[in-house]
PDB file of C-alpha atoms in Angstrom:
ATOM      1  CA  MET A  84      -5.384 -16.074  -3.248  1.00  0.00           C
ATOM      2  CA  GLU A  85      -4.018 -19.643  -3.220  1.00  0.00           C
ATOM      3  CA  ASN A  86      -7.419 -20.934  -4.262  1.00  0.00           C
ATOM      4  CA  ASN A  87      -8.160 -17.775  -7.192  1.00  0.00           C
ATOM      5  CA  GLU A  88     -10.743 -15.887  -5.512  1.00  0.00           C
ATOM      6  CA  LEU A  89      -9.996 -12.396  -4.978  1.00  0.00           C
ATOM      7  CA  ASN A  90     -11.241 -11.980  -8.347  1.00  0.00           C
ATOM      8  CA  MET A  91      -7.650 -10.221  -9.201  1.00  0.00           C
ATOM      9  CA  PRO A  92      -7.821  -9.103 -12.865  1.00  0.00           C
ATOM     10  CA  PRO A  93      -6.331 -11.253 -15.402  1.00  0.00           C
ATOM     11  CA  ASN A  94      -2.370 -10.557 -15.353  1.00  0.00           C
ATOM     12  CA  SER A  95      -2.126  -8.535 -12.216  1.00  0.00           C
ATOM     13  CA  VAL A  96       0.503  -9.392  -9.356  1.00  0.00           C
ATOM     14  CA  ILE A  97       0.752  -8.171  -5.227  1.00  0.00           C
ATOM     15  CA  VAL A  98       3.021  -6.925  -4.414  1.00  0.00           C
ATOM     16  CA  GLY A  99       5.517  -8.601  -1.003  1.00  0.00           C
ATOM     17  CA  ASP A 100       7.717  -7.855   1.152  1.00  0.00           C
ATOM     18  CA  ASP A 101      10.407 -11.081   1.730  1.00  0.00           C
ATOM     19  CA  ALA A 102       8.283 -12.483   4.879  1.00  0.00           C
ATOM     20  CA  PHE A 103       6.508 -13.603   1.178  1.00  0.00           C
ATOM     21  CA  PRO A 104       6.726 -17.407  -0.523  1.00  0.00           C
ATOM     22  CA  LEU A 105       7.636 -16.757  -4.159  1.00  0.00           C
ATOM     23  CA  ARG A 106       4.644 -17.531  -6.247  1.00  0.00           C
ATOM     24  CA  THR A 107       3.618 -16.886  -9.844  1.00  0.00           C
ATOM     25  CA  ASN A 108       1.257 -13.568  -8.869  1.00  0.00           C
ATOM     26  CA  LEU A 109       3.227 -12.009  -5.903  1.00  0.00           C
ATOM     27  CA  LEU A 110       6.046 -10.039  -6.616  1.00  0.00           C
ATOM     28  CA  LYS A 111       9.255  -9.873  -3.807  1.00  0.00           C
ATOM     29  CA  PRO A 112      12.412  -8.848  -4.010  1.00  0.00           C
ATOM     30  CA  TYR A 113      15.792 -10.609  -4.590  1.00  0.00           C
ATOM     31  CA  SER A 114      17.779 -11.645  -1.887  1.00  0.00           C
ATOM     32  CA  ARG A 115      20.512  -9.025  -0.598  1.00  0.00           C
ATOM     33  CA  VAL A 116      23.326 -11.150  -1.921  1.00  0.00           C
ATOM     34  CA  ASN A 117      25.286 -10.234  -4.911  1.00  0.00           C
ATOM     35  CA  LEU A 118      23.176  -8.709  -7.122  1.00  0.00           C
ATOM     36  CA  THR A 119      22.927  -8.067 -10.821  1.00  0.00           C
ATOM     37  CA  LEU A 120      22.360  -4.318 -11.565  1.00  0.00           C
ATOM     38  CA  LYS A 121      18.511  -5.052 -13.185  1.00  0.00           C
ATOM     39  CA  GLN A 122      17.981  -7.431  -9.528  1.00  0.00           C
ATOM     40  CA  ARG A 123      19.096  -3.810  -7.711  1.00  0.00           C
ATOM     41  CA  VAL A 124      16.634  -1.561 -10.141  1.00  0.00           C
ATOM     42  CA  PHE A 125      13.622  -3.780  -9.670  1.00  0.00           C
ATOM     43  CA  ASN A 126      13.874  -4.098  -5.534  1.00  0.00           C
ATOM     44  CA  TYR A 127      14.370  -0.028  -6.199  1.00  0.00           C
ATOM     45  CA  ARG A 128      11.487  -0.682  -7.878  1.00  0.00           C
ATOM     46  CA  LEU A 129       9.407  -2.941  -6.162  1.00  0.00           C
ATOM     47  CA  SER A 130      10.222  -1.047  -3.007  1.00  0.00           C
ATOM     48  CA  ARG A 131       8.298   2.416  -4.243  1.00  0.00           C
ATOM     49  CA  ALA A 132       5.415   0.205  -5.300  1.00  0.00           C
ATOM     50  CA  ARG A 133       5.214  -0.789  -1.917  1.00  0.00           C
ATOM     51  CA  ARG A 134       5.584   2.411  -0.686  1.00  0.00           C
ATOM     52  CA  VAL A 135       2.718   3.895  -2.592  1.00  0.00           C
ATOM     53  CA  VAL A 136       0.596   1.412  -1.646  1.00  0.00           C
ATOM     54  CA  GLU A 137       1.795   1.141   1.753  1.00  0.00           C
ATOM     55  CA  ASN A 138       0.894   5.168   1.486  1.00  0.00           C
ATOM     56  CA  ALA A 139      -2.161   4.441   0.350  1.00  0.00           C
ATOM     57  CA  PHE A 140      -3.985   2.387   2.867  1.00  0.00           C
ATOM     58  CA  GLY A 141      -2.084   4.316   5.572  1.00  0.00           C
ATOM     59  CA  ILE A 142      -4.269   7.302   4.605  1.00  0.00           C
ATOM     60  CA  LEU A 143      -7.225   5.570   4.181  1.00  0.00           C
ATOM     61  CA  ALA A 144      -6.352   3.916   7.866  1.00  0.00           C
ATOM     62  CA  ALA A 145      -5.941   7.612   9.359  1.00  0.00           C
ATOM     63  CA  ARG A 146      -8.916   8.830   7.913  1.00  0.00           C
ATOM     64  CA  PHE A 147     -11.755   6.297   7.707  1.00  0.00           C
ATOM     65  CA  ARG A 148     -12.752   4.237  11.066  1.00  0.00           C
ATOM     66  CA  VAL A 149     -13.409   1.815   9.567  1.00  0.00           C
ATOM     67  CA  PHE A 150      -9.650   0.349   8.407  1.00  0.00           C
ATOM     68  CA  GLY A 151      -8.214  -0.432  12.009  1.00  0.00           C
ATOM     69  CA  LYS A 152     -10.078  -3.560  12.540  1.00  0.00           C
ATOM     70  CA  SER A 153     -10.842  -6.543  10.933  1.00  0.00           C
ATOM     71  CA  ILE A 154     -13.091  -6.324   8.603  1.00  0.00           C
ATOM     72  CA  GLU A 155     -15.643  -9.332   9.075  1.00  0.00           C
ATOM     73  CA  VAL A 156     -17.556  -8.900   5.929  1.00  0.00           C
ATOM     74  CA  LYS A 157     -17.917 -10.933   2.530  1.00  0.00           C
ATOM     75  CA  VAL A 158     -14.783 -10.332   0.179  1.00  0.00           C
ATOM     76  CA  GLU A 159     -17.411  -9.041  -2.285  1.00  0.00           C
ATOM     77  CA  THR A 160     -18.027  -5.846   0.615  1.00  0.00           C
ATOM     78  CA  VAL A 161     -14.793  -5.261   1.348  1.00  0.00           C
ATOM     79  CA  ASP A 162     -14.100  -4.802  -2.196  1.00  0.00           C
ATOM     80  CA  LEU A 163     -16.987  -2.216  -1.747  1.00  0.00           C
ATOM     81  CA  ILE A 164     -15.572  -0.471   1.003  1.00  0.00           C
ATOM     82  CA  VAL A 165     -11.908  -0.398  -0.163  1.00  0.00           C
ATOM     83  CA  LYS A 166     -13.709   1.502  -3.594  1.00  0.00           C
ATOM     84  CA  ASP A 167     -15.905   3.968  -2.076  1.00  0.00           C
ATOM     85  CA  SER A 168     -13.411   4.630   0.419  1.00  0.00           C
ATOM     86  CA  CYS A 169     -11.245   5.492  -2.289  1.00  0.00           C
ATOM     87  CA  ALA A 170     -14.336   7.628  -4.333  1.00  0.00           C
ATOM     88  CA  LEU A 171     -14.543   9.472  -1.053  1.00  0.00           C
ATOM     89  CA  HIS A 172     -10.752  10.198  -0.136  1.00  0.00           C
ATOM     90  CA  ASN A 173     -10.087  11.770  -4.112  1.00  0.00           C
ATOM     91  CA  TRP A 174     -13.001  14.023  -3.289  1.00  0.00           C
ATOM     92  CA  LEU A 175     -12.310  15.000   0.040  1.00  0.00           C
ATOM     93  CA  ARG A 176      -8.404  16.358  -1.478  1.00  0.00           C
ATOM     94  CA  MET A 177     -10.432  17.955  -4.547  1.00  0.00           C
ATOM     95  CA  THR A 178     -12.674  19.415  -2.728  1.00  0.00           C
ATOM     96  CA  SER A 179     -10.506  20.405   0.787  1.00  0.00           C
ATOM     97  CA  PRO A 180      -7.092  19.924  -0.128  1.00  0.00           C
ATOM     98  CA  LYS A 181      -5.610  22.103   2.192  1.00  0.00           C
ATOM     99  CA  ARG A 182      -7.473  20.768   5.289  1.00  0.00           C
ATOM    100  CA  TYR A 183      -8.172  16.986   4.703  1.00  0.00           C
ATOM    101  CA  PHE A 184      -4.542  16.305   2.753  1.00  0.00           C
ATOM    102  CA  PRO A 185      -2.004  19.052   4.415  1.00  0.00           C
ATOM    103  CA  THR A 186       1.824  19.272   3.049  1.00  0.00           C
ATOM    104  CA  GLY A 187       3.736  16.623   4.453  1.00  0.00           C
ATOM    105  CA  CYS A 188       0.677  14.176   4.717  1.00  0.00           C
ATOM    106  CA  VAL A 189       2.151  11.475   2.597  1.00  0.00           C
ATOM    107  CA  ASP A 190       6.560   9.817   2.835  1.00  0.00           C
ATOM    108  CA  THR A 191       8.318  11.560   0.246  1.00  0.00           C
ATOM    109  CA  GLU A 192      11.653  11.031  -0.961  1.00  0.00           C
ATOM    110  CA  ASP A 193      15.150  13.646  -1.297  1.00  0.00           C
ATOM    111  CA  ASN A 194      15.677  13.139  -4.717  1.00  0.00           C
ATOM    112  CA  ASN A 195      19.677  14.541  -3.943  1.00  0.00           C
ATOM    113  CA  THR A 196      19.697  12.235  -0.963  1.00  0.00           C
ATOM    114  CA  GLY A 197      17.190   9.304  -1.638  1.00  0.00           C
ATOM    115  CA  GLN A 198      16.383   9.417   2.198  1.00  0.00           C
ATOM    116  CA  ILE A 199      12.412   9.023   2.849  1.00  0.00           C
ATOM    117  CA  ILE A 200      10.920  11.133   4.498  1.00  0.00           C
ATOM    118  CA  PRO A 201       8.110   9.978   6.686  1.00  0.00           C
ATOM    119  CA  GLY A 202       4.430  10.974   5.941  1.00  0.00           C
ATOM    120  CA  SER A 203       2.253  12.470   8.967  1.00  0.00           C
ATOM    121  CA  TRP A 204      -0.197  10.144   7.999  1.00  0.00           C
ATOM    122  CA  ARG A 205       1.956   7.088  10.060  1.00  0.00           C
ATOM    123  CA  GLU A 206       1.653   9.281  13.537  1.00  0.00           C
ATOM    124  CA  GLU A 207      -2.033   8.443  13.025  1.00  0.00           C
ATOM    125  CA  VAL A 208      -2.081   4.655  12.562  1.00  0.00           C
ATOM    126  CA  THR A 209      -1.716   2.404  14.887  1.00  0.00           C
ATOM    127  CA  GLU A 210      -0.685  -0.916  14.311  1.00  0.00           C
ATOM    128  CA  LEU A 211      -3.786  -3.466  13.224  1.00  0.00           C
ATOM    129  CA  SER A 212      -4.004  -6.617  15.485  1.00  0.00           C
ATOM    130  CA  SER A 213      -3.880  -9.595  14.056  1.00  0.00           C
ATOM    131  CA  ALA A 214      -6.088 -10.273  11.648  1.00  0.00           C
ATOM    132  CA  ASN A 215      -7.228 -14.171  12.710  1.00  0.00           C
ATOM    133  CA  VAL A 216      -7.634 -16.139   9.364  1.00  0.00           C
TER     134      VAL A 216
END
C-alpha cells in the first residue's frame, strides 16, 4: 500500500480502525473526544462499513480454508483467489441458501437498540496467526 503496489482503483480507500496511521487512501475514525455531530455520524458509518468487510472476510474464512492461514503467492494470485471465492460464495448462496447461508450467519443490528448481534460465522473462525510481513 505504501508503495502503491496493490493495483487499487483510482480514488479508492481502505477502511481501518484507530490502530492504523492516517493516510490519504485509508479512512479511520475520529478520536472519541469532543466530537461534532458530523464526526459522530462519520464514525458510525465507517464502523458499519468495517462491519460489512469484517463479515465478508469472516464468512469467506469460515467457508474456505485457504483464508485460514497465510497465502504465500503473488499479490495478483491473491486477487484471483479472493474474487473466485466471492463468485463461488455468491453461487452457493443462490443455489443452496438455506444450507450454505442460514439465518443468523452474519452480524445483524437491532434497529430499536442499535445492538450488534454477532453472526454464527464468528464461532467457526479461529484467530489468524500473524502474517510474517
